[in-house]
Amino acid sequence: MIPFDNFILSLVTYATIITTSLFFYLKYRYTFWQRQGCPVPLSPHIIYGHTKEVTKMKTWVGEHYANIYYNTDGYKFIGFYQFQKPKLMLRDLDIIKDVFTKEFSTFPNRGIVFDDKLEPLTGNLLTLEGHKWKVLRNKLTPAFTIGKIKNMIDLIDGRAQEMVTILQISAENGNQVEFKELLARFSTDVISIVAFGFETNSLANPDAEFRKVGRMLFSTSRETIIRNALNALAPNLIGILKVRSIKKEYADFFYNVVNNTVKYREENDIQRNDFLDLLMKIKRGHNLASEEDSKSIFEENESKEDFEFTMEVLAAQCFVWFIGGYETSSITLTFTFYELAQNLEVQRRAQEEIDTILSKHDGNLTYDVLQEMIYLDMIVSEALRKYPPVPNLTRKAVKSYKFPDSDFTLAKGLQVVIPVYGIHNDPKYWPEPEKFIPERFTEDEKRNRPQYAYVPFGAGPRLCIGMRFGTMQVKVALVRILSAYNVSLSKNMKVPVKLNPKTIPANPEGGMFIHVTKRNR
């Protein structure tokens, strides 16, 4: 029998050996970039790497990566670590341009971990890679042509005018309005009618089923935290442990809604001018490109093979459009109104333009009428500059890549990060970036600024396919509200020194409250 003292000594010895071994193992892992010949200007934490602040939720991911970007000035690219996972941050706009476009064949994927067998809804255009993504992108691109989108504006305008009616009650009573919630309900109704062809009535009923699902999809859950941690530490375990990114009850609800709607339309021979109708045509083997004479974004011989466009694939595309249209549009609208409520001269100019152009067209709002509103477009562009919907973009190398004018070669399988939020708020490209200045987007200003200093929707073949639709949705809401009301910040609004695009400035009770008053014209 081992004496107790010897047992304790052995335990301490083993613990010391294990701890020391782990320490030196981690130290070795954190020399990965140096061994590759890549600069690492910032020292990593022994546990968190370069993500300590964001892991401890002391900052949000866009600002955190922006801080890394700001603190490494003078470098074209730098290595950093998400825990022990090596990633490369791109700082040079010419390199970013090459990664998005010229070298797209080397960086075609986003590198998002997903399992479409476990979660069919994750097999969508955002996450898919390689041949499947290429074929799907070619099939879906004609569904987002200007001609198709023009036909959807009446559906959006109807929901916008309903929102104005709801605001009228608040304006008459002199009440403040929680704009973030109102605009989320508007976006939910727009996406549901345009994508699925049915009314969710979220504007009239804040507790509508679709609104509750949308709210829950973007809430932070225990599963989300676990999945994010595994993605940083051991992404292979996600599939083994069957960790879901979407709660099964919400995934099932969404799939059943799409599946039942498709069945009903097929059985009753119903055709509607919406996104689901276009997806059903693709599922039946129709070539939408021939209808719009839309050219493939790839060489004709690149995508000869096909894959089955199943009900699961169809539902996944509806899902990604729902989450994309719901979240990005409502957040962009919320911050646009927040800025207009503070910058009253910008608001006045926008209203004058809207009044003048609408009067020319008897109050009718079409896609072409929107194109005449140049200053409104500048306002939306500046909102997307200051508050990009996706703060960081990623690309994953499918083969090794030697960076130009450098001895450094990036190995296959590694991921690069483009710090969009950091670039969009870099004073080198945007003097006084904290100010809201729509005039940054005059034609002269755009010509005099590097193109890739502004990438709110990405660039290249993986440019956001719903970009036109999303900006149209935002503009329609702005036109209808600003033509009827003035907006100003609530006196109770608590505005933080530095805004977080994911947490909306709030009053002490929560929410983003704005006063609306009827315009006297």
Short mmCIF file of C-alpha atoms in Angstrom, two decimals:
data_model
loop_
_atom_site.label_atom_id
_atom_site.label_comp_id
_atom_site.label_asym_id
_atom_site.label_seq_id
_atom_site.Cartn_x
_atom_site.Cartn_y
_atom_site.Cartn_z
CA MET A 1 0.00 0.00 0.00
CA ILE A 2 1.41 3.43 -1.00
CA PRO A 3 1.97 5.73 2.00
CA PHE A 4 -0.34 8.79 1.99
CA ASP A 5 2.57 11.25 1.86
CA ASN A 6 4.02 9.48 -1.16
CA PHE A 7 0.60 9.51 -2.82
CA ILE A 8 0.27 13.29 -2.39
CA LEU A 9 3.83 13.78 -3.66
CA SER A 10 3.09 11.66 -6.75
CA LEU A 11 -0.14 13.55 -7.36
CA VAL A 12 1.61 16.90 -7.15
CA THR A 13 4.40 15.63 -9.41
CA TYR A 14 2.00 14.37 -12.06
CA ALA A 15 -0.04 17.57 -11.88
CA THR A 16 3.12 19.64 -12.29
CA ILE A 17 4.24 17.55 -15.26
CA ILE A 18 0.83 17.81 -16.91
CA THR A 19 0.54 21.56 -16.28
CA THR A 20 4.07 22.22 -17.49
CA SER A 21 3.54 20.07 -20.58
CA LEU A 22 0.28 21.86 -21.35
CA PHE A 23 1.96 25.24 -20.90
CA PHE A 24 4.76 24.42 -23.32
CA TYR A 25 2.31 22.81 -25.74
CA LEU A 26 0.26 26.00 -25.82
CA LYS A 27 3.38 28.12 -26.16
CA TYR A 28 4.38 25.97 -29.13
CA ARG A 29 0.92 26.32 -30.69
CA TYR A 30 1.28 30.08 -30.39
CA THR A 31 4.45 30.02 -32.48
CA PHE A 32 2.56 28.69 -35.52
CA TRP A 33 2.58 31.97 -37.41
CA GLN A 34 6.22 32.72 -36.62
CA ARG A 35 7.15 29.29 -37.98
CA GLN A 36 5.21 30.17 -41.13
CA GLY A 37 7.05 33.48 -41.51
CA CYS A 38 3.97 35.59 -40.78
CA PRO A 39 4.09 38.66 -38.50
CA VAL A 40 2.24 38.49 -35.15
CA PRO A 41 2.55 42.03 -33.74
CA LEU A 42 0.26 41.41 -30.75
CA SER A 43 1.17 38.88 -28.04
CA PRO A 44 -1.46 36.17 -27.51
CA HIS A 45 -2.92 35.23 -24.13
CA ILE A 46 -1.85 31.72 -23.08
CA ILE A 47 -5.50 30.54 -22.96
CA TYR A 48 -7.59 32.90 -25.10
CA GLY A 49 -5.11 33.79 -27.82
CA HIS A 50 -6.21 37.16 -29.19
CA THR A 51 -9.89 36.79 -28.24
CA LYS A 52 -9.87 37.34 -24.48
CA GLU A 53 -12.00 40.50 -24.45
CA VAL A 54 -14.68 39.15 -26.76
CA THR A 55 -14.73 35.75 -25.02
CA LYS A 56 -15.36 37.46 -21.68
CA MET A 57 -18.05 39.57 -23.40
CA LYS A 58 -16.29 42.84 -22.56
CA THR A 59 -16.65 43.87 -26.18
CA TRP A 60 -18.41 42.60 -29.30
CA VAL A 61 -16.67 40.76 -32.11
CA GLY A 62 -16.75 43.59 -34.69
CA GLU A 63 -15.14 46.10 -32.34
CA HIS A 64 -12.68 43.50 -31.04
CA TYR A 65 -11.35 42.65 -34.49
CA ALA A 66 -11.37 46.36 -35.34
CA ASN A 67 -9.10 46.97 -32.36
CA ILE A 68 -6.68 44.33 -33.64
CA TYR A 69 -6.82 46.07 -37.03
CA TYR A 70 -6.16 49.53 -35.53
CA ASN A 71 -3.29 48.29 -33.34
CA THR A 72 -1.38 46.70 -36.22
CA ASP A 73 -1.03 49.68 -38.53
CA GLY A 74 1.77 49.35 -41.05
CA TYR A 75 1.23 45.65 -41.76
CA LYS A 76 -0.46 44.28 -44.88
CA PHE A 77 -1.57 41.16 -43.03
CA ILE A 78 -1.05 39.77 -39.54
CA GLY A 79 -1.45 36.43 -37.82
CA PHE A 80 -3.65 36.10 -34.75
CA TYR A 81 -5.28 33.31 -32.72
CA GLN A 82 -8.89 32.54 -31.87
CA PHE A 83 -7.97 30.57 -28.78
CA GLN A 84 -5.34 28.29 -30.34
CA LYS A 85 -6.88 28.41 -33.80
CA PRO A 86 -4.63 30.40 -36.18
CA LYS A 87 -6.30 32.97 -38.45
CA LEU A 88 -4.94 35.62 -40.78
CA MET A 89 -6.27 39.17 -40.76
CA LEU A 90 -6.01 41.08 -44.03
CA ARG A 91 -5.33 44.81 -43.70
CA ASP A 92 -4.26 45.82 -47.20
CA LEU A 93 -7.09 46.74 -49.58
CA ASP A 94 -5.27 45.44 -52.67
CA ILE A 95 -4.84 42.03 -51.03
CA ILE A 96 -8.49 42.08 -49.95
CA LYS A 97 -9.49 42.84 -53.54
CA ASP A 98 -7.42 39.90 -54.81
CA VAL A 99 -8.94 37.51 -52.26
CA PHE A 100 -12.48 38.56 -53.19
CA THR A 101 -11.98 38.57 -56.97
CA LYS A 102 -8.70 37.75 -58.74
CA GLU A 103 -7.82 34.87 -56.39
CA PHE A 104 -11.39 33.70 -55.83
CA SER A 105 -10.51 30.18 -56.98
CA THR A 106 -8.11 29.99 -54.02
CA PHE A 107 -10.57 31.55 -51.53
CA PRO A 108 -14.05 30.41 -52.69
CA ASN A 109 -15.47 29.39 -49.30
CA ARG A 110 -16.37 31.18 -46.09
CA GLY A 111 -15.21 28.34 -43.86
CA ILE A 112 -18.44 28.17 -41.84
CA VAL A 113 -18.83 24.89 -39.94
CA PHE A 114 -22.19 23.26 -40.70
CA ASP A 115 -23.79 19.81 -40.96
CA ASP A 116 -26.65 19.73 -43.47
CA LYS A 117 -27.34 16.08 -42.63
CA LEU A 118 -28.07 16.96 -38.99
CA GLU A 119 -29.54 20.37 -39.84
CA PRO A 120 -30.84 20.57 -43.43
CA LEU A 121 -31.61 24.29 -43.09
CA THR A 122 -27.88 25.05 -42.77
CA GLY A 123 -27.23 23.74 -46.30
CA ASN A 124 -27.89 27.12 -47.86
CA LEU A 125 -26.14 29.58 -50.14
CA LEU A 126 -24.37 31.23 -47.20
CA THR A 127 -22.61 28.09 -45.97
CA LEU A 128 -22.32 25.72 -48.94
CA GLU A 129 -18.94 25.19 -50.57
CA GLY A 130 -17.42 23.98 -53.80
CA HIS A 131 -19.53 22.47 -56.54
CA LYS A 132 -22.83 22.56 -54.62
CA TRP A 133 -22.49 26.27 -53.91
CA LYS A 134 -21.49 27.00 -57.51
CA VAL A 135 -24.49 25.19 -58.99
CA LEU A 136 -26.90 26.67 -56.47
CA ARG A 137 -25.59 30.19 -56.98
CA ASN A 138 -26.10 29.90 -60.73
CA LYS A 139 -29.64 28.58 -60.20
CA LEU A 140 -30.60 31.35 -57.76
CA THR A 141 -28.91 34.37 -59.34
CA PRO A 142 -31.72 34.95 -61.90
CA ALA A 143 -34.24 35.05 -59.03
CA PHE A 144 -32.58 38.26 -57.83
CA THR A 145 -32.39 40.19 -61.08
CA ILE A 146 -33.71 43.76 -61.17
CA GLY A 147 -36.73 42.59 -63.16
CA LYS A 148 -37.75 40.08 -60.47
CA ILE A 149 -37.11 42.53 -57.64
CA LYS A 150 -39.16 45.28 -59.30
CA ASN A 151 -42.18 43.02 -59.11
CA MET A 152 -41.82 42.70 -55.32
CA ILE A 153 -41.90 46.39 -54.39
CA ASP A 154 -45.71 46.60 -54.13
CA LEU A 155 -45.69 43.86 -51.49
CA ILE A 156 -43.05 45.73 -49.49
CA ASP A 157 -44.82 49.07 -49.90
CA GLY A 158 -48.05 47.61 -48.56
CA ARG A 159 -46.33 46.59 -45.31
CA ALA A 160 -44.58 49.97 -45.08
CA GLN A 161 -47.88 51.82 -45.35
CA GLU A 162 -49.35 49.55 -42.67
CA MET A 163 -46.41 50.52 -40.45
CA VAL A 164 -47.18 54.20 -41.07
CA THR A 165 -50.75 53.59 -39.92
CA ILE A 166 -49.48 52.06 -36.69
CA LEU A 167 -47.20 55.06 -36.16
CA GLN A 168 -50.15 57.42 -36.63
CA ILE A 169 -51.68 56.33 -33.31
CA SER A 170 -48.43 57.01 -31.48
CA ALA A 171 -47.99 60.37 -33.22
CA GLU A 172 -51.50 61.49 -32.29
CA ASN A 173 -50.93 60.57 -28.65
CA GLY A 174 -47.46 62.15 -28.54
CA ASN A 175 -45.95 58.81 -27.57
CA GLN A 176 -42.49 57.49 -28.19
CA VAL A 177 -42.08 54.38 -30.36
CA GLU A 178 -39.71 51.47 -29.80
CA PHE A 179 -38.30 51.48 -33.32
CA LYS A 180 -36.11 48.39 -33.12
CA GLU A 181 -39.12 46.18 -32.34
CA LEU A 182 -41.41 47.93 -34.83
CA LEU A 183 -38.89 47.59 -37.67
CA ALA A 184 -38.24 43.94 -36.80
CA ARG A 185 -41.97 43.27 -37.11
CA PHE A 186 -42.03 45.14 -40.43
CA SER A 187 -39.11 43.05 -41.73
CA THR A 188 -40.78 39.84 -40.58
CA ASP A 189 -43.98 40.71 -42.49
CA VAL A 190 -42.03 41.71 -45.60
CA ILE A 191 -39.93 38.55 -45.74
CA SER A 192 -42.88 36.27 -45.03
CA ILE A 193 -45.08 37.76 -47.78
CA VAL A 194 -42.29 38.03 -50.36
CA ALA A 195 -40.58 34.72 -49.60
CA PHE A 196 -43.53 32.52 -48.65
CA GLY A 197 -46.58 34.33 -49.96
CA PHE A 198 -48.54 34.52 -46.74
CA GLU A 199 -49.33 37.13 -44.10
CA THR A 200 -47.78 36.80 -40.64
CA ASN A 201 -49.41 40.02 -39.33
CA SER A 202 -46.47 40.76 -37.04
CA LEU A 203 -47.08 44.51 -37.32
CA ALA A 204 -50.59 44.14 -35.93
CA ASN A 205 -49.68 41.30 -33.56
CA PRO A 206 -46.22 41.46 -31.91
CA ASP A 207 -46.72 37.91 -30.61
CA ALA A 208 -47.34 36.37 -34.03
CA GLU A 209 -45.70 32.95 -34.40
CA PHE A 210 -43.21 34.01 -37.06
CA ARG A 211 -42.15 37.03 -35.02
CA LYS A 212 -41.51 34.84 -31.97
CA VAL A 213 -39.42 32.43 -34.06
CA GLY A 214 -37.42 35.31 -35.53
CA ARG A 215 -36.84 36.73 -32.07
CA MET A 216 -35.60 33.39 -30.74
CA LEU A 217 -33.35 32.68 -33.74
CA PHE A 218 -31.26 35.73 -32.87
CA SER A 219 -31.21 35.30 -29.11
CA THR A 220 -28.12 33.96 -27.36
CA SER A 221 -28.72 30.45 -26.05
CA ARG A 222 -26.61 27.91 -24.20
CA GLU A 223 -26.33 25.91 -27.42
CA THR A 224 -25.03 28.97 -29.28
CA ILE A 225 -22.33 29.59 -26.67
CA ILE A 226 -21.25 25.93 -26.69
CA ARG A 227 -21.17 25.81 -30.49
CA ASN A 228 -19.11 29.01 -30.74
CA ALA A 229 -16.64 27.69 -28.19
CA LEU A 230 -16.31 24.36 -30.02
CA ASN A 231 -15.88 26.15 -33.35
CA ALA A 232 -12.91 28.01 -31.87
CA LEU A 233 -11.38 25.09 -29.95
CA ALA A 234 -12.33 21.87 -31.75
CA PRO A 235 -14.65 22.33 -34.77
CA ASN A 236 -14.55 18.60 -35.59
CA LEU A 237 -16.38 17.89 -32.34
CA ILE A 238 -19.44 19.82 -33.50
CA GLY A 239 -20.45 17.01 -35.85
CA ILE A 240 -19.45 14.24 -33.46
CA LEU A 241 -21.39 15.72 -30.53
CA LYS A 242 -24.31 16.74 -32.79
CA VAL A 243 -24.34 20.31 -31.47
CA ARG A 244 -27.07 22.18 -33.32
CA SER A 245 -26.91 25.81 -34.48
CA ILE A 246 -30.72 26.06 -34.65
CA LYS A 247 -33.02 24.68 -31.97
CA LYS A 248 -34.85 21.67 -33.39
CA GLU A 249 -38.31 23.06 -32.57
CA TYR A 250 -37.64 26.23 -34.59
CA ALA A 251 -36.02 24.32 -37.45
CA ASP A 252 -39.01 21.94 -37.59
CA PHE A 253 -41.47 24.85 -37.47
CA PHE A 254 -39.73 26.60 -40.33
CA TYR A 255 -39.37 23.48 -42.49
CA ASN A 256 -43.02 22.52 -41.97
CA VAL A 257 -44.21 26.02 -42.92
CA VAL A 258 -42.29 25.89 -46.21
CA ASN A 259 -43.15 22.25 -46.95
CA ASN A 260 -46.89 22.72 -46.29
CA THR A 261 -47.01 25.89 -48.38
CA VAL A 262 -45.30 24.18 -51.32
CA LYS A 263 -47.68 21.21 -51.12
CA TYR A 264 -50.72 23.47 -50.97
CA ARG A 265 -49.60 25.45 -54.01
CA GLU A 266 -48.78 22.34 -56.01
CA GLU A 267 -52.10 20.65 -55.18
CA ASN A 268 -54.12 23.77 -56.02
CA ASP A 269 -52.00 24.94 -58.97
CA ILE A 270 -51.30 28.31 -57.29
CA GLN A 271 -48.65 30.60 -58.73
CA ARG A 272 -47.51 33.80 -57.03
CA ASN A 273 -44.87 36.32 -57.87
CA ASP A 274 -42.66 35.60 -54.84
CA PHE A 275 -39.37 33.95 -53.97
CA LEU A 276 -40.97 30.61 -53.09
CA ASP A 277 -42.61 30.46 -56.50
CA LEU A 278 -39.22 30.94 -58.15
CA LEU A 279 -37.69 28.19 -55.98
CA MET A 280 -40.53 25.84 -56.90
CA LYS A 281 -39.76 26.44 -60.58
CA ILE A 282 -36.12 25.54 -59.98
CA LYS A 283 -37.22 22.40 -58.11
CA ARG A 284 -39.32 21.42 -61.15
CA GLY A 285 -36.27 21.82 -63.38
CA HIS A 286 -37.01 25.21 -64.92
CA ASN A 287 -34.05 27.34 -65.96
CA LEU A 288 -34.74 30.83 -64.66
CA ALA A 289 -31.67 32.15 -66.45
CA SER A 290 -33.32 31.62 -69.83
CA GLU A 291 -36.26 33.78 -68.74
CA GLU A 292 -34.02 36.70 -67.80
CA ASP A 293 -31.19 36.01 -70.27
CA SER A 294 -28.99 36.04 -67.17
CA LYS A 295 -25.35 35.13 -67.74
CA SER A 296 -23.74 32.61 -65.41
CA ILE A 297 -21.20 34.06 -62.99
CA PHE A 298 -18.94 31.13 -63.87
CA GLU A 299 -17.55 29.71 -67.07
CA GLU A 300 -20.10 27.55 -68.83
CA ASN A 301 -18.02 24.37 -68.52
CA GLU A 302 -17.41 24.75 -64.79
CA SER A 303 -20.79 23.58 -63.53
CA LYS A 304 -21.95 20.91 -65.95
CA GLU A 305 -22.81 18.48 -63.14
CA ASP A 306 -25.90 19.11 -61.05
CA PHE A 307 -27.25 18.05 -57.70
CA GLU A 308 -30.79 17.29 -56.64
CA PHE A 309 -32.81 20.34 -55.66
CA THR A 310 -34.76 18.63 -52.89
CA MET A 311 -37.41 19.99 -50.55
CA GLU A 312 -34.67 20.31 -47.90
CA VAL A 313 -32.53 22.42 -50.26
CA LEU A 314 -35.52 24.60 -51.11
CA ALA A 315 -36.38 25.14 -47.43
CA ALA A 316 -32.76 25.98 -46.63
CA GLN A 317 -32.75 28.79 -49.19
CA CYS A 318 -35.99 30.18 -47.75
CA PHE A 319 -34.43 30.03 -44.30
CA VAL A 320 -31.27 31.93 -45.20
CA TRP A 321 -33.31 34.60 -46.96
CA PHE A 322 -35.55 34.89 -43.90
CA ILE A 323 -32.69 35.36 -41.42
CA GLY A 324 -30.75 37.59 -43.83
CA GLY A 325 -33.66 39.82 -44.75
CA TYR A 326 -35.04 39.93 -41.23
CA GLU A 327 -31.88 40.75 -39.30
CA THR A 328 -29.81 42.89 -41.65
CA SER A 329 -32.69 45.02 -42.91
CA SER A 330 -34.21 45.70 -39.49
CA ILE A 331 -30.82 46.55 -37.93
CA THR A 332 -29.87 48.82 -40.85
CA LEU A 333 -33.23 50.58 -40.65
CA THR A 334 -32.96 50.99 -36.89
CA PHE A 335 -29.58 52.67 -37.06
CA THR A 336 -30.60 54.81 -40.03
CA PHE A 337 -33.53 56.21 -38.08
CA TYR A 338 -31.30 56.62 -35.04
CA GLU A 339 -28.90 58.77 -37.06
CA LEU A 340 -31.71 60.75 -38.74
CA ALA A 341 -33.23 61.47 -35.32
CA GLN A 342 -29.92 63.06 -34.29
CA ASN A 343 -29.00 64.73 -37.59
CA LEU A 344 -32.08 66.82 -38.27
CA GLU A 345 -30.61 68.68 -41.26
CA VAL A 346 -29.91 65.34 -42.98
CA GLN A 347 -33.49 64.31 -42.18
CA ARG A 348 -34.86 67.56 -43.62
CA ARG A 349 -32.91 67.15 -46.87
CA ALA A 350 -34.13 63.57 -47.22
CA GLN A 351 -37.74 64.64 -46.71
CA GLU A 352 -37.44 67.40 -49.29
CA GLU A 353 -36.10 64.95 -51.85
CA ILE A 354 -38.79 62.40 -51.05
CA ASP A 355 -41.57 65.03 -51.28
CA THR A 356 -40.31 66.38 -54.61
CA ILE A 357 -39.95 63.02 -56.30
CA LEU A 358 -43.15 61.47 -54.94
CA SER A 359 -45.13 64.52 -56.10
CA LYS A 360 -43.80 63.97 -59.64
CA HIS A 361 -45.21 60.45 -59.57
CA ASP A 362 -48.55 61.10 -57.80
CA GLY A 363 -47.29 59.45 -54.63
CA ASN A 364 -46.63 56.14 -56.38
CA LEU A 365 -43.50 54.30 -55.30
CA THR A 366 -41.77 52.00 -57.76
CA TYR A 367 -38.26 50.63 -58.09
CA ASP A 368 -37.44 53.28 -60.71
CA VAL A 369 -38.81 56.07 -58.51
CA LEU A 370 -36.49 54.90 -55.72
CA GLN A 371 -33.52 55.20 -58.09
CA GLU A 372 -34.27 58.91 -58.47
CA MET A 373 -33.74 59.47 -54.75
CA ILE A 374 -29.98 60.05 -54.82
CA TYR A 375 -29.65 61.61 -51.37
CA LEU A 376 -31.66 58.79 -49.80
CA ASP A 377 -29.24 56.31 -51.35
CA MET A 378 -26.33 58.26 -49.83
CA ILE A 379 -28.00 58.08 -46.40
CA VAL A 380 -28.43 54.31 -46.62
CA SER A 381 -24.84 53.88 -47.84
CA GLU A 382 -23.53 55.91 -44.92
CA ALA A 383 -25.59 53.83 -42.47
CA LEU A 384 -24.12 50.65 -43.98
CA ARG A 385 -20.67 52.22 -43.72
CA LYS A 386 -20.98 53.08 -40.07
CA TYR A 387 -22.93 49.97 -39.08
CA PRO A 388 -22.10 47.15 -41.53
CA PRO A 389 -24.56 44.23 -41.14
CA VAL A 390 -21.69 41.71 -41.06
CA PRO A 391 -18.75 43.21 -39.12
CA ASN A 392 -16.18 40.67 -40.35
CA LEU A 393 -16.02 38.58 -43.51
CA THR A 394 -14.12 35.31 -43.83
CA ARG A 395 -12.63 33.26 -46.64
CA LYS A 396 -10.94 29.86 -46.45
CA ALA A 397 -8.03 28.82 -48.66
CA VAL A 398 -8.58 25.61 -50.65
CA LYS A 399 -4.93 25.61 -51.76
CA SER A 400 -1.75 27.30 -50.63
CA TYR A 401 -1.30 30.93 -51.63
CA LYS A 402 1.86 33.04 -51.77
CA PHE A 403 1.16 36.67 -50.96
CA PRO A 404 2.53 39.14 -53.52
CA ASP A 405 5.71 41.06 -52.62
CA SER A 406 6.22 38.75 -49.67
CA ASP A 407 8.00 35.55 -48.66
CA PHE A 408 4.90 34.36 -46.81
CA THR A 409 2.77 31.49 -48.14
CA LEU A 410 -0.61 30.77 -46.55
CA ALA A 411 -1.21 27.05 -46.13
CA LYS A 412 -4.27 25.29 -47.49
CA GLY A 413 -7.20 25.11 -45.07
CA LEU A 414 -6.49 28.32 -43.17
CA GLN A 415 -9.03 31.09 -42.84
CA VAL A 416 -8.55 34.78 -43.54
CA VAL A 417 -10.58 37.53 -41.87
CA ILE A 418 -11.51 40.88 -43.43
CA PRO A 419 -12.32 43.34 -40.58
CA VAL A 420 -15.14 45.22 -42.34
CA TYR A 421 -16.18 47.24 -39.29
CA GLY A 422 -12.57 48.30 -38.71
CA ILE A 423 -12.02 49.34 -42.35
CA HIS A 424 -15.37 51.18 -42.47
CA ASN A 425 -14.33 53.25 -39.45
CA ASP A 426 -10.69 53.81 -40.40
CA PRO A 427 -9.94 57.59 -40.51
CA LYS A 428 -7.41 56.88 -43.26
CA TYR A 429 -10.34 56.28 -45.62
CA TRP A 430 -13.13 58.04 -43.72
CA PRO A 431 -12.18 61.33 -42.02
CA GLU A 432 -14.05 61.73 -38.73
CA PRO A 433 -15.57 58.24 -39.08
CA GLU A 434 -17.75 58.64 -35.98
CA LYS A 435 -19.80 61.33 -37.76
CA PHE A 436 -22.78 60.51 -39.97
CA ILE A 437 -22.02 62.24 -43.28
CA PRO A 438 -24.04 61.01 -46.31
CA GLU A 439 -22.00 63.28 -48.60
CA ARG A 440 -19.20 60.71 -48.36
CA PHE A 441 -21.11 58.92 -51.12
CA THR A 442 -21.30 61.55 -53.82
CA GLU A 443 -19.95 60.30 -57.14
CA ASP A 444 -16.78 62.40 -56.75
CA GLU A 445 -16.11 61.06 -53.24
CA LYS A 446 -16.61 57.48 -54.37
CA ARG A 447 -14.20 57.95 -57.28
CA ASN A 448 -11.53 59.39 -54.99
CA ARG A 449 -11.73 56.59 -52.43
CA PRO A 450 -10.35 53.03 -52.74
CA GLN A 451 -13.18 50.76 -53.86
CA TYR A 452 -12.56 48.09 -51.25
CA ALA A 453 -12.69 50.53 -48.35
CA TYR A 454 -16.47 49.96 -48.53
CA VAL A 455 -17.70 46.35 -48.61
CA PRO A 456 -20.93 46.10 -46.57
CA PHE A 457 -22.16 43.19 -48.71
CA GLY A 458 -18.80 41.63 -49.50
CA ALA A 459 -17.48 41.53 -53.07
CA GLY A 460 -16.72 39.15 -55.92
CA PRO A 461 -18.71 36.00 -56.77
CA ARG A 462 -19.80 35.62 -53.11
CA LEU A 463 -21.25 39.13 -53.00
CA CYS A 464 -24.53 39.04 -51.06
CA ILE A 465 -27.12 37.83 -53.57
CA GLY A 466 -29.95 39.70 -51.82
CA MET A 467 -28.19 43.09 -51.76
CA ARG A 468 -30.64 44.84 -54.11
CA PHE A 469 -33.69 43.46 -52.35
CA GLY A 470 -32.40 44.41 -48.90
CA THR A 471 -31.57 47.99 -49.81
CA MET A 472 -34.93 48.35 -51.58
CA GLN A 473 -36.74 47.18 -48.45
CA VAL A 474 -34.83 49.70 -46.32
CA LYS A 475 -35.53 52.58 -48.71
CA VAL A 476 -39.25 51.86 -49.01
CA ALA A 477 -39.63 52.01 -45.21
CA LEU A 478 -37.63 55.25 -45.04
CA VAL A 479 -39.68 56.89 -47.80
CA ARG A 480 -43.05 56.06 -46.28
CA ILE A 481 -42.17 57.06 -42.71
CA LEU A 482 -40.20 60.22 -43.56
CA SER A 483 -42.87 61.45 -45.95
CA ALA A 484 -45.41 61.38 -43.12
CA TYR A 485 -43.43 62.02 -39.92
CA ASN A 486 -40.51 63.77 -38.29
CA VAL A 487 -38.42 61.61 -35.97
CA SER A 488 -36.40 62.68 -32.94
CA LEU A 489 -34.64 60.91 -30.08
CA SER A 490 -36.52 60.32 -26.86
CA LYS A 491 -35.26 62.46 -23.98
CA ASN A 492 -34.88 59.26 -21.97
CA MET A 493 -32.56 57.73 -24.54
CA LYS A 494 -29.30 56.53 -23.06
CA VAL A 495 -26.72 56.87 -25.84
CA PRO A 496 -23.41 55.10 -25.10
CA VAL A 497 -20.11 56.78 -25.91
CA LYS A 498 -19.32 54.03 -28.41
CA LEU A 499 -22.15 52.24 -30.17
CA ASN A 500 -22.39 48.52 -30.62
CA PRO A 501 -24.31 47.73 -33.83
CA LYS A 502 -25.57 44.54 -32.21
CA THR A 503 -27.01 46.07 -29.04
CA ILE A 504 -28.83 49.24 -30.21
CA PRO A 505 -28.65 52.36 -28.00
CA ALA A 506 -31.40 52.24 -25.41
CA ASN A 507 -33.33 54.11 -22.78
CA PRO A 508 -33.03 52.90 -19.16
CA GLU A 509 -35.96 50.51 -19.64
CA GLY A 510 -34.43 48.98 -22.78
CA GLY A 511 -35.24 49.40 -26.45
CA MET A 512 -34.57 52.24 -28.87
CA PHE A 513 -37.31 54.81 -28.37
CA ILE A 514 -37.93 57.55 -30.92
CA HIS A 515 -40.58 60.29 -30.92
CA VAL A 516 -42.64 60.65 -34.08
CA THR A 517 -44.60 63.80 -34.91
CA LYS A 518 -46.90 64.39 -37.86
CA ARG A 519 -45.35 66.59 -40.52
CA ASN A 520 -47.11 69.89 -41.30
CA ARG A 521 -47.05 70.36 -45.06
#
